[in-house]
mmCIF file of N, CA and C in Angstrom:
data_model
loop_
_atom_site.group_PDB
_atom_site.id
_atom_site.type_symbol
_atom_site.label_atom_id
_atom_site.label_comp_id
_atom_site.label_asym_id
_atom_site.label_seq_id
_atom_site.Cartn_x
_atom_site.Cartn_y
_atom_site.Cartn_z
ATOM 1 N N MET A 735 112.018 128.143 206.021
ATOM 2 C CA MET A 735 111.477 127.132 206.899
ATOM 3 C C MET A 735 111.216 127.756 208.263
ATOM 4 N N PHE A 736 110.078 127.447 208.850
ATOM 5 C CA PHE A 736 109.712 127.969 210.160
ATOM 6 C C PHE A 736 109.777 126.844 211.168
ATOM 7 N N VAL A 737 110.591 127.011 212.193
ATOM 8 C CA VAL A 737 110.764 125.987 213.218
ATOM 9 C C VAL A 737 109.860 126.312 214.394
ATOM 10 N N MET A 738 109.006 125.376 214.772
ATOM 11 C CA MET A 738 108.115 125.569 215.919
ATOM 12 C C MET A 738 108.700 124.857 217.126
ATOM 13 N N ARG A 739 108.763 125.542 218.229
ATOM 14 C CA ARG A 739 109.221 124.955 219.480
ATOM 15 C C ARG A 739 108.347 125.490 220.595
ATOM 16 N N ASN A 740 108.225 124.751 221.652
ATOM 17 C CA ASN A 740 107.495 125.254 222.814
ATOM 18 C C ASN A 740 108.472 125.983 223.711
ATOM 19 N N HIS A 741 108.191 127.231 223.927
ATOM 20 C CA HIS A 741 109.023 128.062 224.786
ATOM 21 C C HIS A 741 108.126 128.883 225.687
ATOM 22 N N LEU A 742 108.670 129.347 226.758
ATOM 23 C CA LEU A 742 107.968 130.273 227.633
ATOM 24 C C LEU A 742 108.401 131.685 227.291
ATOM 25 N N PHE A 743 107.473 132.581 227.303
ATOM 26 C CA PHE A 743 107.739 133.978 226.993
ATOM 27 C C PHE A 743 106.978 134.811 228.006
ATOM 28 N N PRO A 744 107.573 135.799 228.629
ATOM 29 C CA PRO A 744 106.864 136.567 229.654
ATOM 30 C C PRO A 744 105.604 137.232 229.109
ATOM 31 N N ALA A 745 104.458 136.924 229.705
ATOM 32 C CA ALA A 745 103.182 137.478 229.247
ATOM 33 C C ALA A 745 103.196 138.996 229.290
ATOM 34 N N ALA A 746 103.843 139.558 230.285
ATOM 35 C CA ALA A 746 103.870 141.018 230.405
ATOM 36 C C ALA A 746 104.529 141.655 229.189
ATOM 37 N N LEU A 747 105.544 141.011 228.631
ATOM 38 C CA LEU A 747 106.213 141.562 227.462
ATOM 39 C C LEU A 747 105.292 141.511 226.253
ATOM 40 N N ILE A 748 104.546 140.418 226.094
ATOM 41 C CA ILE A 748 103.612 140.308 224.974
ATOM 42 C C ILE A 748 102.534 141.375 225.077
ATOM 43 N N VAL A 749 101.928 141.496 226.233
ATOM 44 C CA VAL A 749 100.859 142.474 226.420
ATOM 45 C C VAL A 749 101.385 143.878 226.174
ATOM 46 N N THR A 750 102.587 144.156 226.626
ATOM 47 C CA THR A 750 103.170 145.481 226.430
ATOM 48 C C THR A 750 103.414 145.759 224.957
ATOM 49 N N LEU A 751 103.754 144.736 224.173
ATOM 50 C CA LEU A 751 103.921 144.928 222.737
ATOM 51 C C LEU A 751 102.662 145.517 222.123
ATOM 52 N N VAL A 752 101.523 145.064 222.576
ATOM 53 C CA VAL A 752 100.257 145.528 222.025
ATOM 54 C C VAL A 752 99.880 146.899 222.565
ATOM 55 N N LEU A 753 100.071 147.106 223.847
ATOM 56 C CA LEU A 753 99.537 148.287 224.505
ATOM 57 C C LEU A 753 100.454 149.498 224.490
ATOM 58 N N ALA A 754 101.754 149.307 224.309
ATOM 59 C CA ALA A 754 102.687 150.416 224.518
ATOM 60 C C ALA A 754 103.173 151.065 223.237
ATOM 61 N N GLY A 755 102.616 150.733 222.099
ATOM 62 C CA GLY A 755 103.109 151.231 220.838
ATOM 63 C C GLY A 755 103.168 152.740 220.720
ATOM 64 N N CYS A 756 102.265 153.443 221.385
ATOM 65 C CA CYS A 756 102.207 154.889 221.223
ATOM 66 C C CYS A 756 103.301 155.614 222.005
ATOM 67 N N ASP A 757 104.043 154.938 222.850
ATOM 68 C CA ASP A 757 105.052 155.584 223.682
ATOM 69 C C ASP A 757 106.457 155.482 223.106
ATOM 70 N N GLY A 758 106.581 155.112 221.863
ATOM 71 C CA GLY A 758 107.889 154.847 221.300
ATOM 72 C C GLY A 758 108.559 156.058 220.683
ATOM 73 N N SER A 759 109.561 155.760 219.874
ATOM 74 C CA SER A 759 110.347 156.767 219.183
ATOM 75 C C SER A 759 109.878 156.851 217.728
ATOM 76 N N PRO A 760 109.876 158.036 217.136
ATOM 77 C CA PRO A 760 109.487 158.132 215.729
ATOM 78 C C PRO A 760 110.523 157.524 214.784
ATOM 79 N N GLU A 761 111.733 157.320 215.256
ATOM 80 C CA GLU A 761 112.806 156.767 214.427
ATOM 81 C C GLU A 761 113.414 155.538 215.093
ATOM 82 N N PRO A 762 113.905 154.576 214.296
ATOM 83 C CA PRO A 762 114.610 153.424 214.877
ATOM 84 C C PRO A 762 116.005 153.839 215.335
ATOM 85 N N LEU A 763 116.651 152.952 216.071
ATOM 86 C CA LEU A 763 118.028 153.213 216.504
ATOM 87 C C LEU A 763 118.988 153.189 215.327
ATOM 88 N N SER A 764 118.703 152.349 214.339
ATOM 89 C CA SER A 764 119.508 152.260 213.124
ATOM 90 C C SER A 764 118.650 151.606 212.059
ATOM 91 N N LEU A 765 119.142 151.616 210.853
ATOM 92 C CA LEU A 765 118.493 150.848 209.799
ATOM 93 C C LEU A 765 118.824 149.373 210.007
ATOM 94 N N PRO A 766 118.024 148.466 209.458
ATOM 95 C CA PRO A 766 118.345 147.037 209.596
ATOM 96 C C PRO A 766 119.723 146.736 209.020
ATOM 97 N N GLY A 767 120.395 145.756 209.594
ATOM 98 C CA GLY A 767 121.686 145.336 209.078
ATOM 99 C C GLY A 767 122.803 145.391 210.095
ATOM 100 N N ASP A 768 122.586 146.033 211.250
ATOM 101 C CA ASP A 768 123.613 146.086 212.296
ATOM 102 C C ASP A 768 123.953 144.699 212.822
ATOM 103 N N ALA A 769 122.949 143.850 212.925
ATOM 104 C CA ALA A 769 123.147 142.525 213.525
ATOM 105 C C ALA A 769 122.396 141.478 212.710
ATOM 106 N N GLU A 770 122.992 140.304 212.622
ATOM 107 C CA GLU A 770 122.337 139.199 211.926
ATOM 108 C C GLU A 770 121.288 138.558 212.828
ATOM 109 N N ILE A 771 120.421 137.786 212.207
ATOM 110 C CA ILE A 771 119.391 137.041 212.933
ATOM 111 C C ILE A 771 120.055 136.132 213.959
ATOM 112 N N ARG A 772 119.486 136.080 215.151
ATOM 113 C CA ARG A 772 119.963 135.154 216.181
ATOM 114 C C ARG A 772 119.019 133.948 216.209
ATOM 115 N N PRO A 773 119.508 132.773 215.840
ATOM 116 C CA PRO A 773 118.645 131.585 215.763
ATOM 117 C C PRO A 773 117.910 131.271 217.061
ATOM 118 N N GLU A 774 118.494 131.618 218.207
ATOM 119 C CA GLU A 774 117.847 131.293 219.482
ATOM 120 C C GLU A 774 116.556 132.083 219.708
ATOM 121 N N LEU A 775 116.328 133.154 218.949
ATOM 122 C CA LEU A 775 115.088 133.918 219.086
ATOM 123 C C LEU A 775 113.955 133.364 218.224
ATOM 124 N N LEU A 776 114.286 132.512 217.261
ATOM 125 C CA LEU A 776 113.285 131.994 216.331
ATOM 126 C C LEU A 776 112.438 130.904 216.969
ATOM 127 N N GLY A 777 111.195 130.822 216.554
ATOM 128 C CA GLY A 777 110.320 129.752 217.018
ATOM 129 C C GLY A 777 109.015 130.273 217.569
ATOM 130 N N ALA A 778 108.300 129.389 218.228
ATOM 131 C CA ALA A 778 107.011 129.725 218.841
ATOM 132 C C ALA A 778 107.201 129.847 220.340
ATOM 133 N N TRP A 779 106.809 130.971 220.886
ATOM 134 C CA TRP A 779 106.967 131.261 222.304
ATOM 135 C C TRP A 779 105.586 131.403 222.915
ATOM 136 N N THR A 780 105.353 130.768 224.046
ATOM 137 C CA THR A 780 104.047 130.849 224.694
ATOM 138 C C THR A 780 104.187 131.419 226.095
ATOM 139 N N ALA A 781 103.109 132.035 226.540
ATOM 140 C CA ALA A 781 103.056 132.582 227.896
ATOM 141 C C ALA A 781 101.625 132.504 228.384
ATOM 142 N N GLU A 782 101.485 132.469 229.668
ATOM 143 C CA GLU A 782 100.158 132.500 230.272
ATOM 144 C C GLU A 782 100.035 133.795 231.054
ATOM 145 N N ASP A 783 98.975 134.572 230.754
ATOM 146 C CA ASP A 783 98.809 135.828 231.477
ATOM 147 C C ASP A 783 98.150 135.583 232.826
ATOM 148 N N GLU A 784 97.957 136.665 233.581
ATOM 149 C CA GLU A 784 97.426 136.520 234.939
ATOM 150 C C GLU A 784 96.007 135.959 234.977
ATOM 151 N N ASP A 785 95.276 136.028 233.858
ATOM 152 C CA ASP A 785 93.927 135.467 233.778
ATOM 153 C C ASP A 785 93.925 134.023 233.298
ATOM 154 N N GLY A 786 95.105 133.457 233.054
ATOM 155 C CA GLY A 786 95.209 132.080 232.590
ATOM 156 C C GLY A 786 95.091 131.918 231.090
ATOM 157 N N GLU A 787 94.987 133.042 230.361
ATOM 158 C CA GLU A 787 94.907 132.972 228.907
ATOM 159 C C GLU A 787 96.298 132.714 228.333
ATOM 160 N N VAL A 788 96.380 131.756 227.420
ATOM 161 C CA VAL A 788 97.655 131.429 226.792
ATOM 162 C C VAL A 788 97.847 132.330 225.579
ATOM 163 N N LEU A 789 98.982 132.987 225.537
ATOM 164 C CA LEU A 789 99.343 133.858 224.430
ATOM 165 C C LEU A 789 100.483 133.217 223.661
ATOM 166 N N MET A 790 100.519 133.438 222.349
ATOM 167 C CA MET A 790 101.589 132.864 221.547
ATOM 168 C C MET A 790 102.232 133.945 220.687
ATOM 169 N N LEU A 791 103.549 133.930 220.654
ATOM 170 C CA LEU A 791 104.330 134.809 219.799
ATOM 171 C C LEU A 791 105.177 133.925 218.901
ATOM 172 N N GLN A 792 105.019 134.081 217.592
ATOM 173 C CA GLN A 792 105.822 133.328 216.631
ATOM 174 C C GLN A 792 106.846 134.279 216.026
ATOM 175 N N VAL A 793 108.104 133.870 216.058
ATOM 176 C CA VAL A 793 109.186 134.707 215.538
ATOM 177 C C VAL A 793 109.873 133.957 214.404
ATOM 178 N N ALA A 794 109.921 134.594 213.233
ATOM 179 C CA ALA A 794 110.546 133.993 212.053
ATOM 180 C C ALA A 794 111.554 134.977 211.469
ATOM 181 N N ALA A 795 112.545 134.450 210.773
ATOM 182 C CA ALA A 795 113.504 135.301 210.070
ATOM 183 C C ALA A 795 112.823 135.826 208.808
ATOM 184 N N PHE A 796 112.813 137.134 208.632
ATOM 185 C CA PHE A 796 112.260 137.738 207.424
ATOM 186 C C PHE A 796 113.334 137.810 206.344
ATOM 187 N N ASN A 797 114.544 138.157 206.758
ATOM 188 C CA ASN A 797 115.720 138.154 205.890
ATOM 189 C C ASN A 797 116.937 137.958 206.792
ATOM 190 N N ASP A 798 118.126 138.344 206.363
ATOM 191 C CA ASP A 798 119.342 138.106 207.152
ATOM 192 C C ASP A 798 119.422 138.918 208.444
ATOM 193 N N SER A 799 118.670 140.024 208.523
ATOM 194 C CA SER A 799 118.795 140.878 209.706
ATOM 195 C C SER A 799 117.460 141.299 210.325
ATOM 196 N N GLU A 800 116.340 140.882 209.737
ATOM 197 C CA GLU A 800 115.037 141.281 210.271
ATOM 198 C C GLU A 800 114.187 140.064 210.618
ATOM 199 N N TYR A 801 113.373 140.251 211.650
ATOM 200 C CA TYR A 801 112.434 139.225 212.085
ATOM 201 C C TYR A 801 111.012 139.682 211.761
ATOM 202 N N LEU A 802 110.123 138.707 211.595
ATOM 203 C CA LEU A 802 108.692 138.955 211.586
ATOM 204 C C LEU A 802 108.149 138.265 212.822
ATOM 205 N N ALA A 803 107.519 139.027 213.700
ATOM 206 C CA ALA A 803 106.928 138.468 214.919
ATOM 207 C C ALA A 803 105.415 138.580 214.797
ATOM 208 N N ILE A 804 104.735 137.470 215.033
ATOM 209 C CA ILE A 804 103.275 137.434 214.954
ATOM 210 C C ILE A 804 102.739 137.028 216.313
ATOM 211 N N MET A 805 101.938 137.894 216.893
ATOM 212 C CA MET A 805 101.320 137.603 218.177
ATOM 213 C C MET A 805 99.888 137.151 217.911
ATOM 214 N N ASP A 806 99.585 135.913 218.252
ATOM 215 C CA ASP A 806 98.260 135.350 218.011
ATOM 216 C C ASP A 806 97.267 135.827 219.051
ATOM 217 N N GLY A 807 96.084 136.196 218.567
ATOM 218 C CA GLY A 807 94.965 136.481 219.450
ATOM 219 C C GLY A 807 95.202 137.558 220.464
ATOM 220 N N THR A 808 95.425 138.771 220.004
ATOM 221 C CA THR A 808 95.564 139.878 220.940
ATOM 222 C C THR A 808 94.213 140.166 221.582
ATOM 223 N N GLU A 809 94.137 141.203 222.383
ATOM 224 C CA GLU A 809 92.916 141.498 223.136
ATOM 225 C C GLU A 809 91.665 141.570 222.270
ATOM 226 N N ASP A 810 91.774 142.054 221.042
ATOM 227 C CA ASP A 810 90.601 142.146 220.173
ATOM 228 C C ASP A 810 90.516 140.950 219.227
ATOM 229 N N ASP A 811 91.180 139.867 219.576
ATOM 230 C CA ASP A 811 91.180 138.618 218.809
ATOM 231 C C ASP A 811 91.765 138.755 217.413
ATOM 232 N N MET A 812 92.522 139.806 217.172
ATOM 233 C CA MET A 812 93.215 139.959 215.899
ATOM 234 C C MET A 812 94.696 139.701 216.132
ATOM 235 N N ASP A 813 95.332 139.104 215.149
ATOM 236 C CA ASP A 813 96.764 138.876 215.259
ATOM 237 C C ASP A 813 97.501 140.209 215.171
ATOM 238 N N GLY A 814 98.626 140.306 215.890
ATOM 239 C CA GLY A 814 99.475 141.481 215.819
ATOM 240 C C GLY A 814 100.748 141.121 215.071
ATOM 241 N N TYR A 815 101.149 141.951 214.123
ATOM 242 C CA TYR A 815 102.345 141.715 213.317
ATOM 243 C C TYR A 815 103.380 142.784 213.646
ATOM 244 N N PHE A 816 104.631 142.333 213.829
ATOM 245 C CA PHE A 816 105.695 143.244 214.214
ATOM 246 C C PHE A 816 106.940 142.998 213.373
ATOM 247 N N ARG A 817 107.540 144.095 212.913
ATOM 248 C CA ARG A 817 108.837 144.061 212.238
ATOM 249 C C ARG A 817 109.865 144.343 213.321
ATOM 250 N N VAL A 818 110.880 143.489 213.398
ATOM 251 C CA VAL A 818 111.881 143.613 214.463
ATOM 252 C C VAL A 818 113.275 143.440 213.864
ATOM 253 N N TRP A 819 114.205 144.283 214.277
ATOM 254 C CA TRP A 819 115.617 144.075 213.982
ATOM 255 C C TRP A 819 116.420 144.638 215.136
ATOM 256 N N GLU A 820 117.655 144.201 215.229
ATOM 257 C CA GLU A 820 118.493 144.633 216.347
ATOM 258 C C GLU A 820 119.541 145.637 215.887
ATOM 259 N N SER A 821 119.822 146.577 216.767
ATOM 260 C CA SER A 821 120.846 147.593 216.545
ATOM 261 C C SER A 821 121.911 147.451 217.617
ATOM 262 N N LEU A 822 123.148 147.653 217.223
ATOM 263 C CA LEU A 822 124.269 147.602 218.157
ATOM 264 C C LEU A 822 124.507 149.013 218.699
ATOM 265 N N VAL A 823 124.360 149.173 220.025
ATOM 266 C CA VAL A 823 124.557 150.468 220.684
ATOM 267 C C VAL A 823 125.530 150.261 221.834
ATOM 268 N N ASP A 824 126.706 150.863 221.728
ATOM 269 C CA ASP A 824 127.738 150.734 222.766
ATOM 270 C C ASP A 824 127.997 149.278 223.145
ATOM 271 N N GLY A 825 128.049 148.409 222.141
ATOM 272 C CA GLY A 825 128.366 147.000 222.373
ATOM 273 C C GLY A 825 127.194 146.132 222.791
ATOM 274 N N ASP A 826 126.006 146.710 222.954
ATOM 275 C CA ASP A 826 124.820 145.946 223.341
ATOM 276 C C ASP A 826 123.807 145.937 222.207
ATOM 277 N N LEU A 827 123.058 144.830 222.096
ATOM 278 C CA LEU A 827 122.015 144.722 221.085
ATOM 279 C C LEU A 827 120.680 145.201 221.651
ATOM 280 N N PHE A 828 120.006 146.049 220.885
ATOM 281 C CA PHE A 828 118.675 146.534 221.234
ATOM 282 C C PHE A 828 117.737 146.231 220.073
ATOM 283 N N ALA A 829 116.574 145.685 220.381
ATOM 284 C CA ALA A 829 115.583 145.381 219.355
ATOM 285 C C ALA A 829 114.781 146.635 219.035
ATOM 286 N N ASN A 830 114.638 146.906 217.731
ATOM 287 C CA ASN A 830 113.734 147.937 217.234
ATOM 288 C C ASN A 830 112.441 147.205 216.904
ATOM 289 N N ILE A 831 111.337 147.576 217.514
ATOM 290 C CA ILE A 831 110.077 146.862 217.334
ATOM 291 C C ILE A 831 109.062 147.830 216.746
ATOM 292 N N GLN A 832 108.564 147.487 215.547
ATOM 293 C CA GLN A 832 107.615 148.339 214.843
ATOM 294 C C GLN A 832 106.363 147.531 214.530
ATOM 295 N N CYS A 833 105.222 148.032 214.928
ATOM 296 C CA CYS A 833 103.957 147.368 214.632
ATOM 297 C C CYS A 833 103.653 147.544 213.144
ATOM 298 N N VAL A 834 103.324 146.448 212.466
ATOM 299 C CA VAL A 834 102.971 146.484 211.050
ATOM 300 C C VAL A 834 101.453 146.619 210.952
ATOM 301 N N GLY A 835 100.995 147.601 210.200
ATOM 302 C CA GLY A 835 99.561 147.811 210.045
ATOM 303 C C GLY A 835 98.963 148.707 211.111
ATOM 304 N N CYS A 836 99.789 149.264 211.975
ATOM 305 C CA CYS A 836 99.320 150.204 212.999
ATOM 306 C C CYS A 836 99.481 151.620 212.464
ATOM 307 N N ASP A 837 99.069 152.592 213.245
ATOM 308 C CA ASP A 837 99.258 153.984 212.856
ATOM 309 C C ASP A 837 100.739 154.287 212.702
ATOM 310 N N ASP A 838 101.077 155.078 211.686
ATOM 311 C CA ASP A 838 102.476 155.468 211.489
ATOM 312 C C ASP A 838 103.026 156.214 212.698
ATOM 313 N N ASP A 839 102.152 156.885 213.447
ATOM 314 C CA ASP A 839 102.582 157.656 214.611
ATOM 315 C C ASP A 839 103.036 156.780 215.766
ATOM 316 N N ASP A 840 102.746 155.473 215.713
ATOM 317 C CA ASP A 840 103.104 154.587 216.819
ATOM 318 C C ASP A 840 104.612 154.473 216.990
ATOM 319 N N GLY A 841 105.370 154.595 215.924
ATOM 320 C CA GLY A 841 106.817 154.589 216.021
ATOM 321 C C GLY A 841 107.425 153.256 216.416
ATOM 322 N N PHE A 842 108.563 153.339 217.081
ATOM 323 C CA PHE A 842 109.364 152.167 217.430
ATOM 324 C C PHE A 842 109.487 152.031 218.939
ATOM 325 N N LEU A 843 109.398 150.795 219.403
ATOM 326 C CA LEU A 843 109.713 150.464 220.790
ATOM 327 C C LEU A 843 111.088 149.828 220.802
ATOM 328 N N PHE A 844 111.810 149.958 221.902
ATOM 329 C CA PHE A 844 113.139 149.373 222.027
ATOM 330 C C PHE A 844 113.189 148.461 223.240
ATOM 331 N N ALA A 845 113.846 147.322 223.064
ATOM 332 C CA ALA A 845 113.989 146.363 224.162
ATOM 333 C C ALA A 845 115.262 145.563 223.946
ATOM 334 N N GLN A 846 115.733 144.960 225.011
ATOM 335 C CA GLN A 846 116.800 143.970 224.906
ATOM 336 C C GLN A 846 116.157 142.610 225.100
ATOM 337 N N LEU A 847 116.556 141.643 224.271
ATOM 338 C CA LEU A 847 115.984 140.298 224.310
ATOM 339 C C LEU A 847 117.073 139.272 224.556
ATOM 340 N N TRP A 848 116.760 138.293 225.397
ATOM 341 C CA TRP A 848 117.662 137.184 225.661
ATOM 342 C C TRP A 848 116.873 135.895 225.517
ATOM 343 N N ALA A 849 117.526 134.858 225.027
ATOM 344 C CA ALA A 849 116.837 133.573 224.889
ATOM 345 C C ALA A 849 117.821 132.442 225.110
ATOM 346 N N ASP A 850 117.290 131.350 225.661
ATOM 347 C CA ASP A 850 118.037 130.100 225.717
ATOM 348 C C ASP A 850 117.124 129.033 225.131
ATOM 349 N N ASP A 851 117.368 127.781 225.435
ATOM 350 C CA ASP A 851 116.590 126.708 224.827
ATOM 351 C C ASP A 851 115.120 126.715 225.217
ATOM 352 N N THR A 852 114.771 127.290 226.347
ATOM 353 C CA THR A 852 113.390 127.200 226.814
ATOM 354 C C THR A 852 112.712 128.523 227.130
ATOM 355 N N THR A 853 113.462 129.593 227.289
ATOM 356 C CA THR A 853 112.860 130.833 227.764
ATOM 357 C C THR A 853 113.410 132.049 227.026
ATOM 358 N N MET A 854 112.503 132.942 226.622
ATOM 359 C CA MET A 854 112.899 134.243 226.105
ATOM 360 C C MET A 854 112.489 135.273 227.154
ATOM 361 N N THR A 855 113.396 136.156 227.470
ATOM 362 C CA THR A 855 113.074 137.248 228.379
ATOM 363 C C THR A 855 113.395 138.559 227.688
ATOM 364 N N GLY A 856 112.747 139.597 228.113
ATOM 365 C CA GLY A 856 112.969 140.895 227.509
ATOM 366 C C GLY A 856 112.939 141.985 228.549
ATOM 367 N N SER A 857 113.595 143.073 228.238
ATOM 368 C CA SER A 857 113.625 144.226 229.127
ATOM 369 C C SER A 857 113.420 145.475 228.277
ATOM 370 N N TRP A 858 112.360 146.208 228.580
ATOM 371 C CA TRP A 858 112.117 147.451 227.862
ATOM 372 C C TRP A 858 113.123 148.497 228.310
ATOM 373 N N VAL A 859 113.496 149.395 227.400
ATOM 374 C CA VAL A 859 114.412 150.469 227.769
ATOM 375 C C VAL A 859 113.667 151.490 228.621
ATOM 376 N N SER A 860 114.409 152.295 229.335
ATOM 377 C CA SER A 860 113.824 153.312 230.213
ATOM 378 C C SER A 860 113.376 154.527 229.401
ATOM 379 N N ASP A 861 112.559 155.358 230.022
ATOM 380 C CA ASP A 861 112.157 156.616 229.393
ATOM 381 C C ASP A 861 113.373 157.486 229.097
ATOM 382 N N ALA A 862 114.383 157.414 229.956
ATOM 383 C CA ALA A 862 115.605 158.193 229.744
ATOM 384 C C ALA A 862 116.299 157.779 228.444
ATOM 385 N N PHE A 863 116.233 156.488 228.108
ATOM 386 C CA PHE A 863 116.825 156.008 226.858
ATOM 387 C C PHE A 863 116.124 156.669 225.670
ATOM 388 N N TYR A 864 114.790 156.735 225.706
ATOM 389 C CA TYR A 864 114.043 157.389 224.621
ATOM 390 C C TYR A 864 114.422 158.861 224.505
ATOM 391 N N GLU A 865 114.652 159.512 225.639
ATOM 392 C CA GLU A 865 115.064 160.916 225.616
ATOM 393 C C GLU A 865 116.429 161.068 224.953
ATOM 394 N N LEU A 866 117.358 160.147 225.237
ATOM 395 C CA LEU A 866 118.674 160.179 224.586
ATOM 396 C C LEU A 866 118.533 160.011 223.081
ATOM 397 N N VAL A 867 117.658 159.091 222.655
ATOM 398 C CA VAL A 867 117.428 158.873 221.222
ATOM 399 C C VAL A 867 116.847 160.137 220.601
ATOM 400 N N LYS A 868 115.884 160.743 221.269
ATOM 401 C CA LYS A 868 115.260 161.977 220.774
ATOM 402 C C LYS A 868 116.294 163.089 220.654
ATOM 403 N N ASP A 869 117.153 163.237 221.660
ATOM 404 C CA ASP A 869 118.201 164.258 221.628
ATOM 405 C C ASP A 869 119.180 164.007 220.490
ATOM 406 N N ALA A 870 119.522 162.744 220.243
ATOM 407 C CA ALA A 870 120.442 162.403 219.155
ATOM 408 C C ALA A 870 119.814 162.724 217.804
ATOM 409 N N GLU A 871 118.521 162.451 217.648
ATOM 410 C CA GLU A 871 117.831 162.763 216.397
ATOM 411 C C GLU A 871 117.804 164.266 216.163
ATOM 412 N N THR A 872 117.545 165.032 217.208
ATOM 413 C CA THR A 872 117.489 166.486 217.102
ATOM 414 C C THR A 872 118.851 167.048 216.713
ATOM 415 N N SER A 873 119.920 166.508 217.263
ATOM 416 C CA SER A 873 121.260 167.019 216.963
ATOM 417 C C SER A 873 121.696 166.686 215.541
ATOM 418 N N GLN A 874 121.091 165.660 214.927
ATOM 419 C CA GLN A 874 121.447 165.293 213.556
ATOM 420 C C GLN A 874 120.712 166.144 212.531
ATOM 421 N N GLU A 875 119.646 166.825 212.945
ATOM 422 C CA GLU A 875 118.857 167.631 212.002
ATOM 423 C C GLU A 875 119.544 168.919 211.641
#
């Protein structure tokens, strides 16, 4: 069942989902399963960008630990599909965000997400975080 609710979602985060895919990591922080679905993230989230265009992000549970996020009407009027799951790193949850149907080279973006009854906010990780992930991957090889 998909629950629709009106929520506000920062337009900058939506736009960055589309535009920043090439700056990610080739590997996720972990495989899915570190964290269960958080019900407060589910639903329909809307935002208005600086041009007054309304953007919509729909987030649904794909299974017990993964989300399917669909961004309606991206810049080229095509929907964007994203596979998302959270990984526990030093006691904090980080979202692994992978574009579905994009180039395999796009990799994963990482962010922290918070939501309450009306607003979802997100914070992208720093470039230094990606460097730590890259260093950890290299040391495991």
